[in-house]
PDB file of C-alpha atoms and ligand atoms in Angstrom:
ATOM      1  CA  UNK A 222      37.575  61.365 111.815  1.00  0.00           C
ATOM      2  CA  UNK A 223      37.687  60.559 108.065  1.00  0.00           C
ATOM      3  CA  UNK A 224      35.777  62.306 105.328  1.00  0.00           C
ATOM      4  CA  UNK A 225      32.008  62.034 105.025  1.00  0.00           C
ATOM      5  CA  UNK A 226      30.413  60.692 101.856  1.00  0.00           C
ATOM      6  CA  UNK A 227      29.650  62.951  98.922  1.00  0.00           C
ATOM      7  CA  UNK A 228      26.567  61.222  97.514  1.00  0.00           C
ATOM      8  CA  UNK A 229      25.498  62.261  94.016  1.00  0.00           C
ATOM      9  CA  UNK A 230      22.054  61.272  92.746  1.00  0.00           C
ATOM     10  CA  UNK A 231      20.956  61.729  89.119  1.00  0.00           C
ATOM     11  CA  UNK A 232      18.343  60.359  86.777  1.00  0.00           C
ATOM     12  CA  UNK A 233      15.843  61.530  84.194  1.00  0.00           C
ATOM     13  CA  UNK A 234      13.233  64.150  84.991  1.00  0.00           C
ATOM     14  CA  UNK A 235      10.237  62.653  86.771  1.00  0.00           C
ATOM     15  CA  UNK A 236      11.958  59.413  87.810  1.00  0.00           C
ATOM     16  CA  UNK A 237      11.457  60.349  91.451  1.00  0.00           C
ATOM     17  CA  UNK A 238      14.865  61.693  92.533  1.00  0.00           C
ATOM     18  CA  UNK A 239      13.375  64.489  94.605  1.00  0.00           C
ATOM     19  CA  UNK A 240      10.844  62.172  96.235  1.00  0.00           C
ATOM     20  CA  UNK A 241      13.406  59.473  97.034  1.00  0.00           C
ATOM     21  CA  UNK A 242      15.845  62.092  98.407  1.00  0.00           C
ATOM     22  CA  UNK A 243      13.144  63.580 100.649  1.00  0.00           C
ATOM     23  CA  UNK A 244      12.352  60.143 102.123  1.00  0.00           C
ATOM     24  CA  UNK A 245      16.052  59.385 102.544  1.00  0.00           C
ATOM     25  CA  UNK A 246      16.738  62.693 104.309  1.00  0.00           C
ATOM     26  CA  UNK A 247      13.683  62.315 106.553  1.00  0.00           C
ATOM     27  CA  UNK A 248      14.925  58.929 107.733  1.00  0.00           C
ATOM     28  CA  UNK A 249      18.600  59.889 107.951  1.00  0.00           C
ATOM     29  CA  UNK A 250      18.866  63.279 109.627  1.00  0.00           C
ATOM     30  CA  UNK A 251      22.674  63.124 109.642  1.00  0.00           C
ATOM     31  CA  UNK A 252      22.775  63.479 105.845  1.00  0.00           C
ATOM     32  CA  UNK A 253      22.887  67.084 104.733  1.00  0.00           C
ATOM     33  CA  UNK A 254      21.280  68.181 101.429  1.00  0.00           C
ATOM     34  CA  UNK A 255      23.137  70.599  99.208  1.00  0.00           C
ATOM     35  CA  UNK A 256      20.682  73.306  98.110  1.00  0.00           C
ATOM     36  CA  UNK A 257      21.310  74.276  94.470  1.00  0.00           C
ATOM     37  CA  UNK A 258      20.991  77.637  92.760  1.00  0.00           C
ATOM     38  CA  UNK A 259      18.768  77.874  89.713  1.00  0.00           C
ATOM     39  CA  UNK A 260      17.374  80.391  87.246  1.00  0.00           C
ATOM     40  CA  UNK A 261      14.190  78.303  86.926  1.00  0.00           C
ATOM     41  CA  UNK A 262      11.000  79.894  88.287  1.00  0.00           C
ATOM     42  CA  UNK A 263       9.753  78.407  91.562  1.00  0.00           C
ATOM     43  CA  UNK A 264       6.967  75.827  91.329  1.00  0.00           C
ATOM     44  CA  UNK A 265       3.947  76.101  93.605  1.00  0.00           C
ATOM     45  CA  UNK A 266       5.044  75.017  97.070  1.00  0.00           C
ATOM     46  CA  UNK A 267       8.770  75.531  96.477  1.00  0.00           C
ATOM     47  CA  UNK A 268      10.491  77.763  99.002  1.00  0.00           C
ATOM     48  CA  UNK A 269      13.457  80.020  98.245  1.00  0.00           C
ATOM     49  CA  UNK A 270      16.671  78.889 100.008  1.00  0.00           C
ATOM     50  CA  UNK A 271      15.021  75.567 100.961  1.00  0.00           C
ATOM     51  CA  UNK A 272      14.043  74.007  97.603  1.00  0.00           C
ATOM     52  CA  UNK A 273      16.561  76.077  95.651  1.00  0.00           C
ATOM     53  CA  UNK A 274      18.292  79.430  95.788  1.00  0.00           C
ATOM     54  CA  UNK A 275      16.148  81.054  93.086  1.00  0.00           C
ATOM     55  CA  UNK A 276      18.125  83.623  91.163  1.00  0.00           C
ATOM     56  CA  UNK A 277      18.218  85.393  87.797  1.00  0.00           C
ATOM     57  CA  UNK A 278      20.511  84.716  84.844  1.00  0.00           C
ATOM     58  CA  UNK A 279      22.673  87.788  85.490  1.00  0.00           C
ATOM     59  CA  UNK A 280      23.341  86.840  89.114  1.00  0.00           C
ATOM     60  CA  UNK A 281      23.969  83.201  88.169  1.00  0.00           C
ATOM     61  CA  UNK A 282      26.502  84.216  85.507  1.00  0.00           C
ATOM     62  CA  UNK A 283      28.214  86.470  88.054  1.00  0.00           C
ATOM     63  CA  UNK A 284      28.518  83.458  90.365  1.00  0.00           C
ATOM     64  CA  UNK A 285      29.997  81.403  87.493  1.00  0.00           C
ATOM     65  CA  UNK A 286      32.599  84.111  86.872  1.00  0.00           C
ATOM     66  CA  UNK A 287      33.418  84.294  90.578  1.00  0.00           C
ATOM     67  CA  UNK A 288      33.966  80.494  90.568  1.00  0.00           C
ATOM     68  CA  UNK A 289      31.328  80.041  93.245  1.00  0.00           C
ATOM     69  CA  UNK A 290      30.073  76.702  91.891  1.00  0.00           C
ATOM     70  CA  UNK A 291      31.390  73.217  92.518  1.00  0.00           C
ATOM     71  CA  UNK A 292      29.581  72.361  89.262  1.00  0.00           C
ATOM     72  CA  UNK A 293      26.898  73.930  87.124  1.00  0.00           C
ATOM     73  CA  UNK A 294      24.966  73.076  83.973  1.00  0.00           C
ATOM     74  CA  UNK A 295      22.335  74.376  81.611  1.00  0.00           C
ATOM     75  CA  UNK A 296      19.438  71.940  81.961  1.00  0.00           C
ATOM     76  CA  UNK A 297      16.028  72.039  80.225  1.00  0.00           C
ATOM     77  CA  UNK A 298      16.525  75.749  79.390  1.00  0.00           C
ATOM     78  CA  UNK A 299      17.772  76.960  82.783  1.00  0.00           C
ATOM     79  CA  UNK A 300      20.984  77.164  84.791  1.00  0.00           C
ATOM     80  CA  UNK A 301      21.434  74.938  87.837  1.00  0.00           C
ATOM     81  CA  UNK A 302      24.511  74.824  90.061  1.00  0.00           C
ATOM     82  CA  UNK A 303      25.896  73.531  93.344  1.00  0.00           C
ATOM     83  CA  UNK A 304      27.339  76.354  95.456  1.00  0.00           C
ATOM     84  CA  UNK A 305      30.875  75.366  96.480  1.00  0.00           C
ATOM     85  CA  UNK A 306      30.477  76.948  99.872  1.00  0.00           C
ATOM     86  CA  UNK A 307      29.897  74.376 102.615  1.00  0.00           C
ATOM     87  CA  UNK A 308      29.781  71.189 100.518  1.00  0.00           C
ATOM     88  CA  UNK A 309      33.442  70.231 100.627  1.00  0.00           C
ATOM     89  CA  UNK A 310      33.936  71.718 104.099  1.00  0.00           C
ATOM     90  CA  UNK A 311      31.140  69.514 105.423  1.00  0.00           C
ATOM     91  CA  UNK A 312      32.519  66.397 103.718  1.00  0.00           C
ATOM     92  CA  UNK A 313      35.993  67.126 105.100  1.00  0.00           C
ATOM     93  CA  UNK A 314      34.500  67.465 108.584  1.00  0.00           C
ATOM     94  CA  UNK A 315      33.050  63.963 108.271  1.00  0.00           C
ATOM     95  CA  UNK A 316      29.498  64.875 107.319  1.00  0.00           C
ATOM     96  CA  UNK A 317      27.624  63.063 104.525  1.00  0.00           C
ATOM     97  CA  UNK A 318      26.338  65.454 101.861  1.00  0.00           C
ATOM     98  CA  UNK A 319      23.729  64.663  99.205  1.00  0.00           C
ATOM     99  CA  UNK A 320      23.687  66.316  95.767  1.00  0.00           C
ATOM    100  CA  UNK A 321      20.641  65.814  93.531  1.00  0.00           C
ATOM    101  CA  UNK A 322      21.978  67.044  90.211  1.00  0.00           C
ATOM    102  CA  UNK A 323      21.858  66.327  86.487  1.00  0.00           C
ATOM    103  CA  UNK A 324      24.318  64.167  84.570  1.00  0.00           C
ATOM    104  CA  UNK A 325      26.472  67.008  83.201  1.00  0.00           C
ATOM    105  CA  UNK A 326      26.959  68.247  86.768  1.00  0.00           C
ATOM    106  CA  UNK A 327      27.593  64.748  88.144  1.00  0.00           C
ATOM    107  CA  UNK A 328      30.343  64.184  85.574  1.00  0.00           C
ATOM    108  CA  UNK A 329      31.988  67.472  86.615  1.00  0.00           C
ATOM    109  CA  UNK A 330      31.875  66.407  90.271  1.00  0.00           C
ATOM    110  CA  UNK A 331      33.297  62.970  89.381  1.00  0.00           C
ATOM    111  CA  UNK A 332      36.229  64.594  87.624  1.00  0.00           C
ATOM    112  CA  UNK A 333      36.948  66.814  90.598  1.00  0.00           C
ATOM    113  CA  UNK A 334      36.010  64.393  93.408  1.00  0.00           C
ATOM    114  CA  UNK A 335      36.207  60.773  92.173  1.00  0.00           C
ATOM    115  CA  UNK A 336      35.792  59.522  95.760  1.00  0.00           C
ATOM    116  CA  UNK A 337      32.095  60.512  95.616  1.00  0.00           C
ATOM    117  CA  UNK A 338      29.354  57.892  95.435  1.00  0.00           C
ATOM    118  CA  UNK A 339      27.509  58.209  92.137  1.00  0.00           C
ATOM    119  CA  UNK A 340      23.967  56.802  92.014  1.00  0.00           C
ATOM    120  CA  UNK A 341      21.636  56.775  89.005  1.00  0.00           C
ATOM    121  CA  UNK A 342      17.888  56.361  89.512  1.00  0.00           C
ATOM    122  CA  UNK A 343      16.038  54.359  86.852  1.00  0.00           C
ATOM    123  CA  UNK A 344      12.303  54.201  86.094  1.00  0.00           C
ATOM    124  CA  UNK A 345      10.560  50.799  85.799  1.00  0.00           C
ATOM    125  CA  UNK A 346       9.615  51.675  82.183  1.00  0.00           C
ATOM    126  CA  UNK A 347       9.664  54.745  79.936  1.00  0.00           C
ATOM    127  CA  UNK A 348       5.835  54.701  79.937  1.00  0.00           C
ATOM    128  CA  UNK A 349       5.840  54.929  83.740  1.00  0.00           C
ATOM    129  CA  UNK A 350       8.405  57.761  83.567  1.00  0.00           C
ATOM    130  CA  UNK A 351       6.153  59.747  81.222  1.00  0.00           C
ATOM    131  CA  UNK A 352       3.153  59.070  83.476  1.00  0.00           C
ATOM    132  CA  UNK A 353       5.062  60.420  86.493  1.00  0.00           C
ATOM    133  CA  UNK A 354       6.111  63.673  84.790  1.00  0.00           C
ATOM    134  CA  UNK A 355       2.595  64.220  83.433  1.00  0.00           C
ATOM    135  CA  UNK A 356       0.863  63.394  86.736  1.00  0.00           C
ATOM    136  CA  UNK A 357       3.151  65.699  88.707  1.00  0.00           C
ATOM    137  CA  UNK A 358       1.395  68.494  86.826  1.00  0.00           C
ATOM    138  CA  UNK A 359       4.202  71.046  87.140  1.00  0.00           C
ATOM    139  CA  UNK A 360       5.369  71.328  83.533  1.00  0.00           C
ATOM    140  CA  UNK A 361       3.777  72.598  80.331  1.00  0.00           C
ATOM    141  CA  UNK A 362       3.146  70.066  77.575  1.00  0.00           C
ATOM    142  CA  UNK A 363       6.184  71.391  75.681  1.00  0.00           C
ATOM    143  CA  UNK A 364       8.413  71.106  78.743  1.00  0.00           C
ATOM    144  CA  UNK A 365       7.202  67.536  79.334  1.00  0.00           C
ATOM    145  CA  UNK A 366       8.089  66.593  75.751  1.00  0.00           C
ATOM    146  CA  UNK A 367      11.535  68.240  76.089  1.00  0.00           C
ATOM    147  CA  UNK A 368      12.256  66.487  79.402  1.00  0.00           C
ATOM    148  CA  UNK A 369      10.996  63.132  78.102  1.00  0.00           C
ATOM    149  CA  UNK A 370      13.065  63.344  74.901  1.00  0.00           C
ATOM    150  CA  UNK A 371      16.153  64.195  76.959  1.00  0.00           C
ATOM    151  CA  UNK A 372      15.449  61.210  79.252  1.00  0.00           C
ATOM    152  CA  UNK A 373      16.378  58.691  76.524  1.00  0.00           C
ATOM    153  CA  UNK A 374      19.805  60.328  76.105  1.00  0.00           C
ATOM    154  CA  UNK A 375      20.310  60.665  79.869  1.00  0.00           C
ATOM    155  CA  UNK A 376      19.685  56.974  80.569  1.00  0.00           C
ATOM    156  CA  UNK A 377      22.629  56.063  78.321  1.00  0.00           C
ATOM    157  CA  UNK A 378      24.880  57.714  80.944  1.00  0.00           C
ATOM    158  CA  UNK A 379      23.971  55.190  83.634  1.00  0.00           C
ATOM    159  CA  UNK A 380      27.232  53.362  82.838  1.00  0.00           C
ATOM    160  CA  UNK A 381      29.256  56.327  84.143  1.00  0.00           C
ATOM    161  CA  UNK A 382      27.746  55.827  87.616  1.00  0.00           C
ATOM    162  CA  UNK A 383      28.704  53.434  90.420  1.00  0.00           C
ATOM    163  CA  UNK A 384      25.173  52.259  91.203  1.00  0.00           C
ATOM    164  CA  UNK A 385      21.824  51.975  89.407  1.00  0.00           C
ATOM    165  CA  UNK A 386      18.696  52.073  91.559  1.00  0.00           C
ATOM    166  CA  UNK A 387      15.302  51.077  90.243  1.00  0.00           C
ATOM    167  CA  UNK A 388      12.606  53.373  91.622  1.00  0.00           C
ATOM    168  CA  UNK A 389       9.677  50.998  91.359  1.00  0.00           C
ATOM    169  CA  UNK A 390       8.521  51.576  94.944  1.00  0.00           C
ATOM    170  CA  UNK A 391       9.766  54.572  96.890  1.00  0.00           C
ATOM    171  CA  UNK A 392      10.478  52.735 100.153  1.00  0.00           C
ATOM    172  CA  UNK A 393      12.393  49.996  98.335  1.00  0.00           C
ATOM    173  CA  UNK A 394      14.457  52.527  96.389  1.00  0.00           C
ATOM    174  CA  UNK A 395      15.301  54.349  99.636  1.00  0.00           C
ATOM    175  CA  UNK A 396      16.327  51.055 101.289  1.00  0.00           C
ATOM    176  CA  UNK A 397      18.612  50.288  98.354  1.00  0.00           C
ATOM    177  CA  UNK A 398      20.299  53.685  98.706  1.00  0.00           C
ATOM    178  CA  UNK A 399      20.675  53.189 102.468  1.00  0.00           C
ATOM    179  CA  UNK A 400      22.374  49.838 101.759  1.00  0.00           C
ATOM    180  CA  UNK A 401      24.787  51.523  99.353  1.00  0.00           C
ATOM    181  CA  UNK A 402      25.661  54.158 101.961  1.00  0.00           C
ATOM    182  CA  UNK A 403      26.233  51.476 104.593  1.00  0.00           C
ATOM    183  CA  UNK A 404      28.438  49.432 102.244  1.00  0.00           C
ATOM    184  CA  UNK A 405      30.413  52.497 101.120  1.00  0.00           C
ATOM    185  CA  UNK A 406      31.153  53.356 104.759  1.00  0.00           C
ATOM    186  CA  UNK A 407      32.482  49.794 105.288  1.00  0.00           C
ATOM    187  CA  UNK A 408      34.996  50.076 102.458  1.00  0.00           C
ATOM    188  CA  UNK A 409      38.501  49.401 103.754  1.00  0.00           C
ATOM    189  CA  UNK A 410      39.732  52.801 102.516  1.00  0.00           C
ATOM    190  CA  UNK A 411      37.141  54.453 104.785  1.00  0.00           C
ATOM    191  CA  UNK A 412      38.035  52.307 107.817  1.00  0.00           C
ATOM    192  CA  UNK A 413      41.775  53.033 107.974  1.00  0.00           C
ATOM    193  CA  UNK A 414      41.618  54.915 111.285  1.00  0.00           C
ATOM    194  CA  UNK A 415      39.508  52.210 112.932  1.00  0.00           C
ATOM    195  CA  UNK A 416      41.810  49.480 111.609  1.00  0.00           C
ATOM    196  CA  UNK A 417      44.914  51.338 112.894  1.00  0.00           C
ATOM    197  CA  UNK A 418      43.414  51.521 116.390  1.00  0.00           C
ATOM    198  CA  UNK A 419      42.733  47.786 116.684  1.00  0.00           C
TER     199      UNK A 419
HETATM  200  N1  ATP B 207       8.220  55.001  93.130  1.00  0.00           N
HETATM  201  C1  ATP B 207       7.290  55.835  92.666  1.00  0.00           C
HETATM  202  N2  ATP B 207       6.091  55.350  92.257  1.00  0.00           N
HETATM  203  C2  ATP B 207       5.131  56.181  91.780  1.00  0.00           C
HETATM  204  N3  ATP B 207       5.255  57.525  91.689  1.00  0.00           N
HETATM  205  C3  ATP B 207       6.437  58.058  92.086  1.00  0.00           C
HETATM  206  C4  ATP B 207       7.503  57.250  92.588  1.00  0.00           C
HETATM  207  N4  ATP B 207       8.535  58.064  92.905  1.00  0.00           N
HETATM  208  C5  ATP B 207       8.131  59.325  92.618  1.00  0.00           C
HETATM  209  N5  ATP B 207       6.882  59.317  92.130  1.00  0.00           N
HETATM  210  C6  ATP B 207       6.095  60.474  91.658  1.00  0.00           C
HETATM  211  O1  ATP B 207       6.633  60.882  90.413  1.00  0.00           O
HETATM  212  C7  ATP B 207       6.577  62.285  90.249  1.00  0.00           C
HETATM  213  C8  ATP B 207       7.983  62.816  89.946  1.00  0.00           C
HETATM  214  O2  ATP B 207       8.774  62.687  91.112  1.00  0.00           O
HETATM  215  P1  ATP B 207       9.911  63.740  91.475  1.00  0.00           P
HETATM  216  O3  ATP B 207       9.378  65.116  91.375  1.00  0.00           O
HETATM  217  O4  ATP B 207      10.500  63.298  92.758  1.00  0.00           O
HETATM  218  O5  ATP B 207      10.901  63.452  90.256  1.00  0.00           O
HETATM  219  P2  ATP B 207      12.345  64.066  89.930  1.00  0.00           P
HETATM  220  O6  ATP B 207      13.170  62.953  89.401  1.00  0.00           O
HETATM  221  O7  ATP B 207      12.857  64.795  91.108  1.00  0.00           O
HETATM  222  O8  ATP B 207      11.983  65.052  88.752  1.00  0.00           O
HETATM  223  P3  ATP B 207      12.744  66.400  88.265  1.00  0.00           P
HETATM  224  O9  ATP B 207      14.113  66.026  87.864  1.00  0.00           O
HETATM  225  O10 ATP B 207      11.913  66.856  87.119  1.00  0.00           O
HETATM  226  O11 ATP B 207      12.704  67.375  89.407  1.00  0.00           O
HETATM  227  C9  ATP B 207       5.990  62.865  91.544  1.00  0.00           C
HETATM  228  O12 ATP B 207       4.628  63.142  91.328  1.00  0.00           O
HETATM  229  C10 ATP B 207       6.189  61.715  92.555  1.00  0.00           C
HETATM  230  O13 ATP B 207       5.191  61.719  93.550  1.00  0.00           O
HETATM  231  N1  LIG B 208      23.956  70.168  87.323  1.00  0.00           N
HETATM  232  C1  LIG B 208      23.009  70.436  88.215  1.00  0.00           C
HETATM  233  N2  LIG B 208      21.758  69.952  88.045  1.00  0.00           N
HETATM  234  C2  LIG B 208      20.856  70.205  88.983  1.00  0.00           C
HETATM  235  C3  LIG B 208      21.142  70.957  90.120  1.00  0.00           C
HETATM  236  N3  LIG B 208      20.000  71.073  90.872  1.00  0.00           N
HETATM  237  C4  LIG B 208      19.062  70.378  90.232  1.00  0.00           C
HETATM  238  N4  LIG B 208      19.560  69.854  89.088  1.00  0.00           N
HETATM  239  C5  LIG B 208      18.886  69.012  88.098  1.00  0.00           C
HETATM  240  O1  LIG B 208      18.128  69.787  87.193  1.00  0.00           O
HETATM  241  C6  LIG B 208      17.092  68.988  86.646  1.00  0.00           C
HETATM  242  C7  LIG B 208      15.776  69.719  86.664  1.00  0.00           C
HETATM  243  O2  LIG B 208      15.377  69.998  87.982  1.00  0.00           O
HETATM  244  P1  LIG B 208      13.912  70.608  88.295  1.00  0.00           P
HETATM  245  O3  LIG B 208      13.912  70.909  89.766  1.00  0.00           O
HETATM  246  O4  LIG B 208      13.744  71.811  87.429  1.00  0.00           O
HETATM  247  O5  LIG B 208      12.922  69.532  87.912  1.00  0.00           O
HETATM  248  C8  LIG B 208      17.054  67.702  87.478  1.00  0.00           C
HETATM  249  O6  LIG B 208      17.712  66.686  86.728  1.00  0.00           O
HETATM  250  C9  LIG B 208      17.869  68.050  88.696  1.00  0.00           C
HETATM  251  O7  LIG B 208      18.529  66.921  89.256  1.00  0.00           O
HETATM  252  C10 LIG B 208      22.463  71.464  90.278  1.00  0.00           C
HETATM  253  O8  LIG B 208      22.833  72.137  91.250  1.00  0.00           O
HETATM  254  N5  LIG B 208      23.340  71.168  89.306  1.00  0.00           N
END
């Protein structure tokens, strides 16, 4: 069996990455989500080891020094990182793994694993993006401003990605991602073993 897909999803805060990923994972049980570590405090409803591995700065920096991360970045005032453990093993065993990470992290992964599938989620408009962050009700006013200001810079990085997905309607965005996954699996380079057996 060939490698699974390493699917990397990024986009500005509030665009709906988490929501779209949840729908995608619900519909496609064979895709495994990489759970990140973060020094951010849990939001109401978030569960340790499910939403994130919540940790403190000291522990996170220890993990950096021990080279335990596939990638990590300092985002909106906190550390976030993808634990190396499992991700590449799963991909090598043929399993598809999904990473929902920021742009700095995605660029690190691309450098290290260019065979990944890099998807950027776009909002219909910047006004709608702001509305979504505000309505989610999880951030302070200052944090919303910081995330929104960063969003303009982040969107410029869309050109570093393989695909841009408009998240106008959740179901449509999920369908678009499913189509990308299907097409990626049909690439000739991923069909070599099947072709050899014909
Ligand atoms: N297509 C959509 N239409 C309307 N609202 C949406 C859509 N997608 C997501 N939302 C809403 O937008 C808000 C932000 O979504 P979500 O938390 O998934 O964003 P995110 O990109 O993961 O943000 P962050 O990077 O800050 O974690 C949520 O309240 C969610 O319900
Ligand atoms: N580089 C990484 N970025 C990550 C990772 N896990 C999440 N994120 C990104 O951080 C921001 C903020 O997330 P939030 O949960 O505080 O709203 C968002 O862009 C996430 O995609 C990671 O492991 N590495």
